[in-house]
Amino acid sequence: MSLKKLTSMSLEFSYSADLKKSEFKILDQTLLPFEEKWLIVESLPQMVEIIQSLRVRGAPLIGVSASLMLAKLAIENKSQAELQKAATELYESRPTAVNLMVCIDRMRAVLNSKFSLENVVNEAVAIFDEDVQLCDRMATNGAALFVDGDQILTHCNTGGLATAGVGTALGVIAKAHAQGKKIHVYVDETRPLLQGGRLTTWELQKLKIPYTLITDNMAAQLMSLKKITKAIVGSDRIAANGDFANKIGTYSVAVNCFYHQIPFYVAAPYTTVDPTCASGELIPIEQRKPSEVLGVQGHFGSVQWAPLDSKVYNPSFDVTPAKLVAVWILDRGVYTQKDVDAGVFLK
Amino acid sequence: MSLKKLTSMSLEFSYSADLKKSEFKILDQTLLPFEEKWLIVESLPQMVEIIQSLRVRGAPLIGVSASLMLAKLAIENKSQAELQKAATELYESRPTAVNLMVCIDRMRAVLNSKFSLENVVNEAVAIFDEDVQLCDRMATNGAALFVDGDQILTHCNTGGLATAGVGTALGVIAKAHAQGKKIHVYVDETRPLLQGGRLTTWELQKLKIPYTLITDNMAAQLMSLKKITKAIVGSDRIAANGDFANKIGTYSVAVNCFYHQIPFYVAAPYTTVDPTCASGELIPIEQRKPSEVLGVQGHFGSVQWAPLDSKVYNPSFDVTPAKLVAVWILDRGVYTQKDVDAGVFLK
């Protein structure tokens, strides 16, 4: 019996062609960069825990993982009703990642109106494949903007750990490197959760792309010394007018790029565009718990250095206005302010 | 026998009027904010260790502490030669704090050409007193710029823990608060060494000044939301043209203030001005060890989250050009760009 296999930097899903057996493995991202442990996913409660504890993270990857979980349960001969119940549980496993809802809604459409084992598996595989393709297209579109000698600043983690494919912003960087362009990456550590320091560094090492880790407040000085030529980030939501939300700290990067006349790019799949959201100030900003700012917590250890009763401000995201963006790199193309003004994000 | 006593937030030096006894206590800053432990300083090697391990820190305070150590040794009847040797050892205890060299040079002048127990003690006391007075004058000059409702961003620690007096930038803030002005402070945590998160928070709690702790990359978002009205920082060196060096991250604050049209102030004593340094690019920038960026280390604990072999960039300071400064707050007065252009820093 032949085996089909979907693989990414942090997912592995294999299944027999007769849809009788499957194996689902997920790289536990909470243990990175020091330990690469693959979890074998065997039950729905385990998958929910994996999502909620951020062992799998990155909005696109969460949606893909949840969809593959439904495929696995279908292969295990779960009934239509059981799969519908599982879909609901997965849908509710994390509240803010829009991709999770979009993916589960696609799976539900199949579960509800054209249910069959083959259709469920095919839809999950299609979701995986589409994510890979969107990343590839973004990467190709974006890589064309980079040249030999570019010193690229990036923020947070937007690579193969956040998607089923090569990533968004980091996928663009990886593609430029794969094309043989001599580039170097400055990695913002990305306080408070350190996705840059922990995950982007790990990915760049894997990809053998030269990088230098900095604290977020060092980027401006590097710009003043002309050591950064371009900046590229991902996005959690793009409004119809081109304003976009991304990991806290992104806006400061954009302002500093503007001041130093450095091109500032954002890379995201079309699914990140929200045509119903007119502009950035309408994007809700999640506030997170104070402990993340009072210290650091992770599998690497936990310490607190600030007085426990300190008042803390801890928004997870900030909003960057369209006017600070040089171009928007999407799977469908590279858009300028003129394109955005002409309504390219309204469709 | 009457007792004379010099006290600051983190120093206590008392001596009998007949110069036969003294006691020198230093607050161990490495244990803050969780433990307030006063060290009794009893020997030169202990004092050198205290300086080198950053138990006492802040350029002005290091110079004051070293001077008082020489006074204590003089009270213990050390010979002129022994004191000269001790001066050299203290001078070399830390390489970059200019105030230490300036203070020890003043003490050496007394040791070399008008040596007596009384003169040595008097010079150290004068150094302490002058630092207190410089802080008071800066505080008074600067506080006049603040009004009810001000939301003030500050970076690093520039208060009573860094000087013998009320501080530089934080002294200005404390004075405005003491004058009854309703202000609120946003404290940059100040990666990598977290002087904001550990020390400025502790001082503001002591002073009962309301504050909110943020990661450095959040300030720009607060500015865009109009939640910051003014920013004030200290300085490690001011060039003749008004450019100045300060803790890494200061420049990013300045750029963001410029973009958001928020007044950006620098506060420092006249001793920080270096008339022999024409402009900012001539100020040498110390590079520090990678471990500070790969994780955090302190009495609060030590963790590392980045791959050990990550290449790291870790400058201790950055340079902010004069054009981004609204005014320079010195003990001698408040100066504008016009004053600087007229050569006020050349004297």
XYZ file of C-alpha atoms in Angstrom:
694
model
C 0.000 0.000 0.000
C 1.469 3.342 -1.020
C 1.929 6.084 1.558
C 1.163 9.754 1.043
C 3.047 12.266 3.078
C 2.682 15.969 3.818
C 5.731 17.551 5.421
C 6.661 20.980 6.623
C 9.280 22.368 9.004
C 7.074 21.479 11.973
C 4.328 19.112 10.696
C 4.404 15.607 9.274
C 1.178 13.933 8.186
C 1.293 10.586 6.390
C -1.577 8.334 5.378
C -2.045 5.188 3.362
C -3.584 5.513 -0.073
C -6.513 3.312 1.028
C -7.239 5.775 3.884
C -6.936 3.090 6.547
C -3.909 4.345 8.438
C -2.364 7.702 9.266
C 0.377 9.207 11.384
C 0.481 12.840 12.521
C 3.624 14.377 14.022
C 4.084 17.920 15.285
C 7.320 19.621 16.317
C 6.905 20.968 19.861
C 7.782 24.675 19.382
C 7.822 25.395 23.113
C 11.045 23.364 23.369
C 12.855 25.291 20.620
C 15.598 26.250 20.047
C 17.249 23.774 22.404
C 15.295 20.583 21.810
C 13.667 19.251 18.642
C 11.015 16.890 19.875
C 8.326 15.569 17.564
C 5.014 14.773 19.247
C 2.935 11.921 17.856
C -0.629 13.183 17.837
C -3.016 10.439 18.858
C -6.165 12.045 20.217
C -8.361 15.108 19.979
C -7.728 16.235 23.579
C -3.999 15.994 22.918
C -4.339 18.149 19.791
C -6.358 20.763 21.677
C -3.657 20.864 24.352
C -0.968 21.197 21.663
C -2.769 24.237 20.223
C -3.603 25.869 23.550
C -0.120 25.481 24.988
C 1.437 26.964 21.812
C 3.348 23.773 20.982
C 2.011 24.568 17.529
C 1.691 28.298 16.752
C 1.433 30.731 13.857
C -2.063 31.523 12.627
C -1.825 29.609 9.303
C -0.217 26.560 10.915
C -2.871 26.279 13.626
C -5.616 26.154 10.994
C -3.744 23.545 8.941
C -3.033 21.405 12.026
C -6.650 21.436 13.173
C -7.820 20.435 9.686
C -5.358 17.540 9.521
C -6.559 16.412 12.952
C -10.079 16.077 11.536
C -8.679 14.066 8.611
C -6.895 11.771 11.048
C -10.082 11.257 13.089
C -11.993 10.501 9.873
C -9.370 7.869 8.926
C -9.977 6.371 12.379
C -13.606 5.859 11.338
C -15.138 8.508 13.576
C -18.762 9.186 12.655
C -20.013 12.346 10.987
C -21.483 13.511 14.313
C -18.239 12.829 16.170
C -16.258 14.761 13.572
C -18.664 17.699 13.767
C -18.234 17.742 17.538
C -14.442 17.575 17.131
C -14.584 20.466 14.660
C -16.366 22.598 17.250
C -13.832 21.733 19.916
C -10.941 22.638 17.629
C -12.678 25.828 16.487
C -12.876 26.980 20.089
C -9.373 25.924 21.083
C -7.945 29.404 20.514
C -10.004 32.550 20.260
C -7.943 34.972 18.161
C -6.361 33.095 15.271
C -8.731 33.861 12.386
C -7.150 31.229 10.131
C -8.282 28.510 12.539
C -11.912 29.546 12.111
C -11.575 29.881 8.336
C -10.025 26.406 8.013
C -12.524 24.745 10.335
C -15.376 26.428 8.459
C -14.059 24.855 5.250
C -13.846 21.447 6.947
C -17.356 21.883 8.363
C -18.774 22.599 4.932
C -17.487 19.178 3.840
C -18.596 17.468 7.050
C -22.091 18.917 6.770
C -22.960 18.739 3.107
C -20.661 16.291 1.304
C -19.456 13.992 4.025
C -17.270 11.059 3.095
C -13.908 9.850 4.380
C -12.270 10.735 1.085
C -13.774 14.223 0.955
C -12.705 15.029 4.529
C -9.131 13.905 3.913
C -8.982 15.669 0.571
C -10.196 18.954 2.049
C -7.569 18.866 4.820
C -4.866 18.033 2.289
C -6.124 20.876 0.074
C -5.864 23.289 3.013
C -2.290 22.148 3.640
C -1.374 22.368 -0.043
C -2.956 25.786 -0.448
C -0.949 27.152 2.475
C 2.250 25.818 0.929
C 1.366 27.372 -2.419
C 0.422 30.754 -0.944
C 3.790 30.834 0.815
C 5.632 29.893 -2.373
C 3.909 32.633 -4.335
C 4.584 35.257 -1.657
C 8.199 34.118 -1.503
C 8.668 34.380 -5.256
C 6.902 37.738 -5.452
C 8.850 39.167 -2.521
C 12.292 37.741 -3.281
C 12.394 39.784 -6.486
C 12.676 42.912 -4.326
C 15.967 41.838 -2.724
C 19.483 42.101 -4.088
C 23.029 41.088 -3.222
C 24.250 42.885 -0.144
C 20.844 43.458 1.434
C 20.862 43.691 5.224
C 17.321 42.768 6.183
C 15.602 43.540 9.467
C 12.746 41.275 10.512
C 10.506 41.085 13.562
C 8.802 38.114 15.264
C 8.659 34.683 13.600
C 7.051 34.372 10.184
C 8.707 31.314 8.726
C 8.216 27.588 8.346
C 7.259 27.373 12.024
C 4.253 29.645 11.494
C 2.895 28.136 8.263
C 2.730 24.808 6.428
C 4.972 26.309 3.770
C 8.132 28.392 3.775
C 6.477 31.215 5.697
C 5.447 34.778 4.959
C 8.132 37.436 5.578
C 10.771 34.858 6.488
C 9.715 32.793 3.473
C 10.547 35.767 1.260
C 13.959 36.051 2.923
C 14.592 32.304 2.544
C 13.667 32.460 -1.134
C 16.009 35.376 -1.806
C 18.785 33.378 -0.111
C 17.901 30.222 -2.059
C 18.167 32.256 -5.264
C 21.801 32.822 -4.337
C 21.460 36.427 -3.242
C 24.046 37.419 -0.659
C 21.892 38.667 2.193
C 22.200 39.004 5.939
C 19.336 39.167 8.434
C 19.046 41.233 11.611
C 16.613 39.464 13.937
C 14.637 41.526 16.465
C 14.362 39.352 19.582
C 10.702 40.476 19.786
C 9.918 41.133 23.416
C 7.983 40.089 25.344
C 7.537 36.550 23.946
C 10.880 36.359 22.128
C 9.686 34.672 18.940
C 12.627 36.283 17.134
C 15.251 35.257 19.674
C 13.921 31.718 20.027
C 12.361 30.711 16.729
C 13.583 32.930 13.897
C 17.186 32.329 14.967
C 16.525 28.588 14.994
C 14.986 28.678 11.496
C 17.769 30.805 10.048
C 20.350 28.389 11.455
C 18.489 25.477 9.840
C 18.410 27.380 6.539
C 22.078 28.408 6.881
C 21.169 32.053 6.338
C 23.580 34.425 8.113
C 21.917 36.453 10.841
C 22.617 38.653 13.845
C 20.351 38.722 16.881
C 19.574 42.107 18.441
C 17.276 43.494 21.096
C 14.368 45.388 19.549
C 15.711 48.777 20.646
C 18.979 48.348 18.676
C 17.458 48.413 15.180
C 17.279 52.213 15.008
C 20.983 52.581 15.741
C 21.819 50.033 13.017
C 19.699 52.058 10.606
C 21.522 55.262 11.507
C 24.789 53.443 10.767
C 23.343 52.384 7.362
C 23.576 48.709 8.340
C 19.966 47.910 7.456
C 18.850 48.250 3.838
C 15.332 46.781 4.014
C 12.795 45.564 6.568
C 10.122 42.918 6.112
C 7.438 41.690 8.514
C 4.316 39.529 8.472
C 0.776 40.503 9.408
C -2.147 39.239 11.455
C -4.738 41.356 9.689
C -4.632 43.829 6.786
C -7.443 46.402 6.594
C -9.013 47.484 3.320
C -6.998 50.729 3.331
C -3.676 48.892 3.785
C -3.213 49.557 7.512
C -2.167 46.328 9.191
C -1.818 44.720 12.598
C 1.243 42.703 13.502
C 3.277 41.702 16.548
C 3.934 44.540 18.996
C 7.069 46.405 17.971
C 6.311 46.308 14.252
C 5.091 49.908 14.239
C 8.335 51.154 15.794
C 10.267 49.352 13.054
C 8.058 51.056 10.440
C 8.548 54.538 11.948
C 12.297 54.046 12.131
C 12.386 52.808 8.517
C 10.413 55.882 7.439
C 12.802 58.225 9.254
C 15.851 56.532 7.740
C 14.256 56.139 4.278
C 14.528 52.355 4.372
C 11.913 50.357 2.409
C 9.479 48.631 4.771
C 7.619 45.607 3.385
C 4.779 43.495 4.720
C 4.194 39.932 3.447
C 0.945 38.014 3.971
C -1.399 35.641 2.137
C -4.654 37.021 0.700
C -6.482 35.317 3.602
C -4.975 37.909 5.958
C -6.751 40.767 4.172
C -10.014 41.722 5.871
C -12.074 43.715 3.342
C -14.758 44.277 6.000
C -12.276 46.203 8.133
C -12.002 49.716 6.705
C -8.873 50.867 8.547
C -6.347 50.005 11.228
C -8.034 51.653 14.193
C -10.909 49.180 13.818
C -8.629 46.179 14.395
C -9.081 44.996 17.990
C -5.814 44.735 19.923
C -5.518 41.858 22.389
C -4.042 42.724 25.793
C -1.997 39.979 27.418
C -1.017 39.171 30.988
C 1.443 41.346 32.955
C 3.787 38.477 33.822
C 5.132 38.482 30.258
C 6.538 42.001 30.800
C 7.540 41.560 34.457
C 9.985 38.875 33.307
C 10.222 35.958 30.877
C 8.666 32.523 31.014
C 9.347 29.527 28.839
C 10.644 26.001 28.639
C 14.095 27.644 28.801
C 13.213 28.785 32.335
C 11.259 31.517 34.057
C 12.528 34.610 35.824
C 10.965 37.844 37.005
C 12.991 41.030 37.426
C 10.365 43.754 37.904
C 8.447 44.481 41.108
C 5.432 42.149 41.153
C 2.944 44.986 41.724
C 4.205 47.085 38.803
C 1.416 48.276 36.543
C 2.061 46.845 33.079
C 0.873 47.584 29.545
C 1.094 44.534 27.302
C -0.622 44.716 23.913
C 0.048 41.708 21.721
C -0.091 43.681 18.488
C 0.222 47.185 17.140
C -1.137 48.800 14.002
C 1.058 50.235 11.260
C -0.600 52.757 8.942
C -0.496 52.160 5.199
C 1.548 55.314 4.613
C 4.614 53.662 6.208
C 4.472 50.620 3.917
C 6.579 50.583 0.730
C 4.766 47.580 -0.775
C 2.399 44.814 0.322
C 3.699 41.411 -0.779
C 0.805 39.004 -1.286
C 0.542 35.634 -3.020
C -1.460 37.401 -5.727
C 1.134 40.072 -6.387
C 3.072 42.993 -5.007
C 0.918 46.034 -4.350
C 1.789 49.699 -3.959
C -0.141 52.426 -2.172
C -1.678 53.264 -5.544
C -3.042 49.720 -5.883
C -4.405 49.871 -2.346
C -6.055 53.227 -3.021
C -7.566 51.714 -6.171
C -9.256 49.129 -3.951
C -7.146 45.990 -4.400
C -7.910 45.005 -0.781
C -11.646 45.608 -1.130
C -12.169 42.470 -3.217
C 31.683 63.513 69.546
C 29.343 64.754 66.845
C 28.717 62.644 63.782
C 28.519 63.897 60.205
C 26.479 61.947 57.757
C 26.080 61.926 53.971
C 23.058 60.002 52.730
C 21.586 59.215 49.358
C 19.177 56.596 48.067
C 21.984 54.062 47.882
C 24.941 55.472 49.879
C 25.452 56.264 53.552
C 28.747 57.699 54.754
C 29.098 58.845 58.347
C 32.203 60.043 60.160
C 33.046 61.577 63.504
C 33.880 65.270 63.588
C 37.362 64.452 64.895
C 37.962 62.250 61.826
C 38.730 59.163 63.904
C 35.870 56.934 62.899
C 33.750 56.347 59.822
C 31.138 53.986 58.481
C 30.382 53.474 54.787
C 27.270 51.640 53.615
C 26.215 50.899 50.043
C 22.895 49.514 48.841
C 23.564 46.400 46.751
C 21.811 47.280 43.472
C 22.248 43.803 42.038
C 19.654 42.553 44.532
C 17.010 45.143 43.591
C 14.067 45.284 43.299
C 13.427 42.255 45.509
C 15.933 42.720 48.323
C 17.267 45.894 49.929
C 20.548 44.868 51.439
C 23.064 47.442 52.667
C 26.695 46.374 52.444
C 29.125 47.679 55.066
C 32.248 48.643 53.169
C 35.350 47.700 55.125
C 38.221 47.304 52.687
C 39.583 48.484 49.366
C 39.333 45.068 47.678
C 35.687 44.909 48.788
C 35.001 48.339 47.273
C 36.647 47.364 43.998
C 34.493 44.250 43.882
C 31.394 46.339 44.607
C 32.169 48.595 41.643
C 33.164 45.827 39.251
C 30.150 43.655 40.005
C 27.797 46.644 39.527
C 26.549 46.523 43.136
C 27.068 50.264 42.824
C 26.387 51.681 39.351
C 25.588 54.933 37.547
C 28.544 56.963 36.344
C 28.196 59.814 38.918
C 27.638 57.427 41.823
C 30.697 55.312 41.011
C 32.914 58.402 41.155
C 31.380 59.558 44.432
C 31.703 56.088 45.982
C 35.360 55.729 45.011
C 36.122 59.177 46.460
C 34.423 58.335 49.736
C 36.406 55.103 49.902
C 39.608 57.137 49.815
C 38.240 59.341 52.622
C 37.467 56.240 54.678
C 40.977 54.858 54.128
C 42.427 58.223 55.142
C 40.371 58.168 58.359
C 41.872 54.704 58.981
C 45.291 56.388 58.957
C 46.525 54.993 55.685
C 49.679 56.734 54.512
C 49.875 59.114 51.573
C 51.579 56.422 49.505
C 48.961 53.840 50.411
C 46.192 56.250 49.472
C 47.852 57.042 46.154
C 48.054 53.332 45.436
C 44.392 52.888 46.400
C 43.451 55.787 44.100
C 45.102 54.008 41.189
C 43.325 50.771 41.976
C 39.950 52.533 42.132
C 40.705 54.519 38.966
C 41.225 51.264 37.102
C 38.269 49.412 38.583
C 36.006 50.241 35.644
C 37.245 51.434 32.294
C 34.367 53.430 30.799
C 32.768 55.583 33.491
C 34.387 58.970 32.894
C 33.090 60.377 36.189
C 35.200 57.847 38.066
C 38.365 59.185 36.433
C 37.339 62.808 36.964
C 36.598 62.226 40.658
C 39.772 60.232 41.291
C 41.807 62.917 39.510
C 40.358 65.481 41.925
C 41.229 63.247 44.893
C 44.728 62.647 43.495
C 45.359 66.387 43.243
C 44.723 66.616 46.978
C 46.710 63.463 47.754
C 49.689 64.691 45.753
C 49.932 68.377 46.520
C 47.998 69.246 49.647
C 47.816 65.977 51.510
C 46.237 65.950 54.969
C 43.508 63.830 56.506
C 41.186 66.801 56.658
C 41.805 67.820 53.042
C 41.204 64.291 51.757
C 37.924 63.951 53.643
C 36.823 67.432 52.665
C 37.462 66.784 48.977
C 35.421 63.558 49.012
C 32.596 65.304 50.855
C 32.776 68.161 48.345
C 32.461 65.683 45.473
C 29.414 64.133 47.124
C 27.849 67.527 47.857
C 28.484 68.825 44.376
C 26.757 65.811 42.836
C 23.722 66.412 45.048
C 23.641 70.082 44.065
C 24.019 69.417 40.347
C 21.073 67.012 40.545
C 18.960 69.556 42.427
C 19.645 72.271 39.892
C 18.882 69.974 36.939
C 15.695 68.863 38.671
C 14.531 72.432 39.248
C 15.454 73.531 35.736
C 13.767 70.532 34.142
C 10.640 70.307 36.298
C 9.517 73.696 34.982
C 8.955 72.050 31.585
C 6.319 69.631 32.900
C 2.622 70.249 33.565
C -0.399 68.483 35.025
C -1.423 65.552 32.885
C 1.989 64.850 31.404
C 2.598 61.227 30.418
C 6.360 60.909 30.462
C 8.422 58.232 28.754
C 11.844 57.475 30.209
C 14.568 54.976 29.381
C 17.161 53.215 31.582
C 17.747 54.312 35.197
C 18.764 57.872 35.867
C 17.605 58.444 39.430
C 18.849 58.304 42.988
C 20.441 54.940 42.257
C 22.730 56.447 39.613
C 23.826 59.597 41.454
C 24.432 60.861 44.985
C 21.464 63.191 44.526
C 17.965 62.852 43.104
C 19.236 61.819 39.713
C 19.312 63.315 36.235
C 16.248 62.589 34.043
C 14.444 60.744 36.828
C 15.376 63.545 39.233
C 13.547 65.979 36.959
C 10.490 63.694 36.977
C 10.646 63.316 40.777
C 10.868 67.081 41.196
C 7.846 67.706 38.962
C 5.918 65.168 41.036
C 7.115 66.711 44.314
C 5.857 70.067 43.042
C 2.397 68.519 42.976
C 2.132 68.090 39.234
C -0.105 65.204 38.230
C 2.175 63.118 36.054
C 2.457 59.502 35.027
C 5.602 57.726 33.855
C 5.992 55.055 31.172
C 9.120 53.052 31.973
C 11.016 51.369 29.117
C 12.305 48.083 30.545
C 15.604 48.839 28.739
C 16.854 45.611 27.242
C 19.289 44.016 27.529
C 20.226 44.884 31.130
C 16.739 45.884 32.290
C 17.686 48.948 34.324
C 14.196 50.313 33.681
C 12.342 47.160 34.643
C 14.454 46.518 37.730
C 15.612 49.871 39.062
C 13.451 52.697 37.718
C 10.312 50.805 38.749
C 11.779 50.333 42.234
C 12.633 54.030 42.551
C 9.234 55.184 41.305
C 7.529 52.895 43.823
C 9.693 54.370 46.597
C 8.762 57.865 45.433
C 5.076 56.935 45.044
C 5.042 58.217 41.464
C 2.525 56.379 39.261
C 4.138 54.428 36.455
C 3.509 51.734 33.868
C 6.204 49.299 32.770
C 6.499 48.494 29.053
C 8.869 46.641 26.770
C 10.973 49.058 24.727
C 9.143 48.255 21.487
C 5.753 49.386 22.874
C 6.569 53.101 23.248
C 5.889 53.911 19.584
C 2.385 52.451 19.760
C 1.658 54.508 22.913
C 2.830 57.606 21.040
C 0.534 56.855 18.112
C -2.338 56.579 20.619
C -1.311 59.994 22.052
C -0.562 58.432 25.435
C 2.920 59.931 25.728
C 3.298 63.718 25.929
C 7.014 64.065 26.683
C 10.160 61.955 26.869
C 13.224 62.538 29.025
C 16.488 60.597 29.236
C 19.945 60.964 30.757
C 23.295 60.970 28.990
C 26.733 59.426 29.255
C 28.452 62.010 27.093
C 27.321 65.180 25.316
C 29.412 66.368 22.375
C 30.112 70.052 21.695
C 27.467 70.128 18.939
C 24.764 68.689 21.211
C 24.822 65.104 19.925
C 24.824 62.750 22.884
C 25.450 59.127 23.836
C 23.094 57.284 26.135
C 21.902 53.753 26.877
C 21.083 51.702 23.782
C 17.467 52.323 22.754
C 17.580 56.054 23.442
C 17.963 56.891 19.764
C 14.853 54.897 18.844
C 12.904 56.845 21.489
C 14.181 60.090 19.950
C 13.236 59.092 16.392
C 9.770 58.039 17.496
C 9.315 61.303 19.429
C 10.339 63.254 16.323
C 7.860 61.365 14.135
C 5.033 61.902 16.631
C 6.034 65.524 17.405
C 6.623 64.777 21.082
C 9.231 66.900 22.925
C 12.364 64.880 23.668
C 14.572 66.128 26.524
C 17.999 65.115 27.776
C 19.124 65.893 31.344
C 22.754 65.758 32.494
C 25.211 67.636 34.699
C 27.779 69.929 33.078
C 30.399 67.254 33.784
C 28.811 65.086 31.107
C 29.577 67.648 28.397
C 32.779 66.866 26.533
C 33.875 70.059 24.753
C 36.794 68.172 23.191
C 34.370 65.891 21.367
C 33.087 67.769 18.324
C 30.166 65.506 17.417
C 28.394 62.249 18.177
C 30.176 60.013 15.688
C 33.406 60.604 17.625
C 31.986 59.085 20.813
C 33.311 55.526 21.169
C 30.566 52.939 21.647
C 31.343 50.050 23.984
C 30.338 46.588 22.742
C 29.259 44.158 25.447
C 29.135 40.381 25.706
C 26.662 38.292 23.644
C 25.179 36.498 26.666
C 23.241 39.649 27.591
C 21.243 39.382 24.355
C 21.023 35.573 24.230
C 19.043 35.722 27.483
C 18.995 37.536 30.823
C 21.270 37.192 33.821
C 20.864 38.645 37.268
C 20.356 37.981 40.941
C 16.704 37.361 39.937
C 17.940 34.346 37.971
C 19.512 33.550 34.643
C 17.957 32.077 31.535
C 18.966 31.787 27.906
C 16.425 31.459 25.110
C 18.461 32.000 21.935
C 20.746 29.450 20.255
C 24.133 29.690 21.958
C 26.011 30.128 18.688
C 23.831 33.013 17.467
C 25.845 35.967 16.264
C 24.918 38.921 18.451
C 25.262 42.701 18.215
C 25.298 44.326 21.641
C 26.302 47.979 21.819
C 25.912 49.467 25.272
C 25.042 52.927 23.975
C 23.733 54.712 20.933
C 24.143 58.278 19.742
C 21.240 60.685 19.316
C 21.878 63.670 17.028
C 21.236 67.168 18.366
C 18.477 67.792 15.823
C 16.188 65.348 17.642
C 16.584 67.086 21.014
C 14.012 69.703 22.080
C 16.143 71.047 24.938
C 19.215 70.064 26.939
C 18.532 70.300 30.683
C 21.744 71.022 32.564
C 22.444 72.189 36.113
C 23.511 75.508 34.583
C 20.312 76.053 32.620
C 18.046 74.769 29.892
C 19.553 75.083 26.431
C 17.997 75.099 22.983
C 19.561 74.226 19.648
C 20.256 77.934 19.234
C 22.282 77.984 22.459
C 24.175 74.889 21.347
C 24.899 76.418 17.948
C 26.142 79.538 19.770
C 28.714 77.351 21.518
C 27.305 76.839 25.005
C 28.887 73.350 25.094
C 32.269 74.574 23.889
C 33.108 76.220 27.216
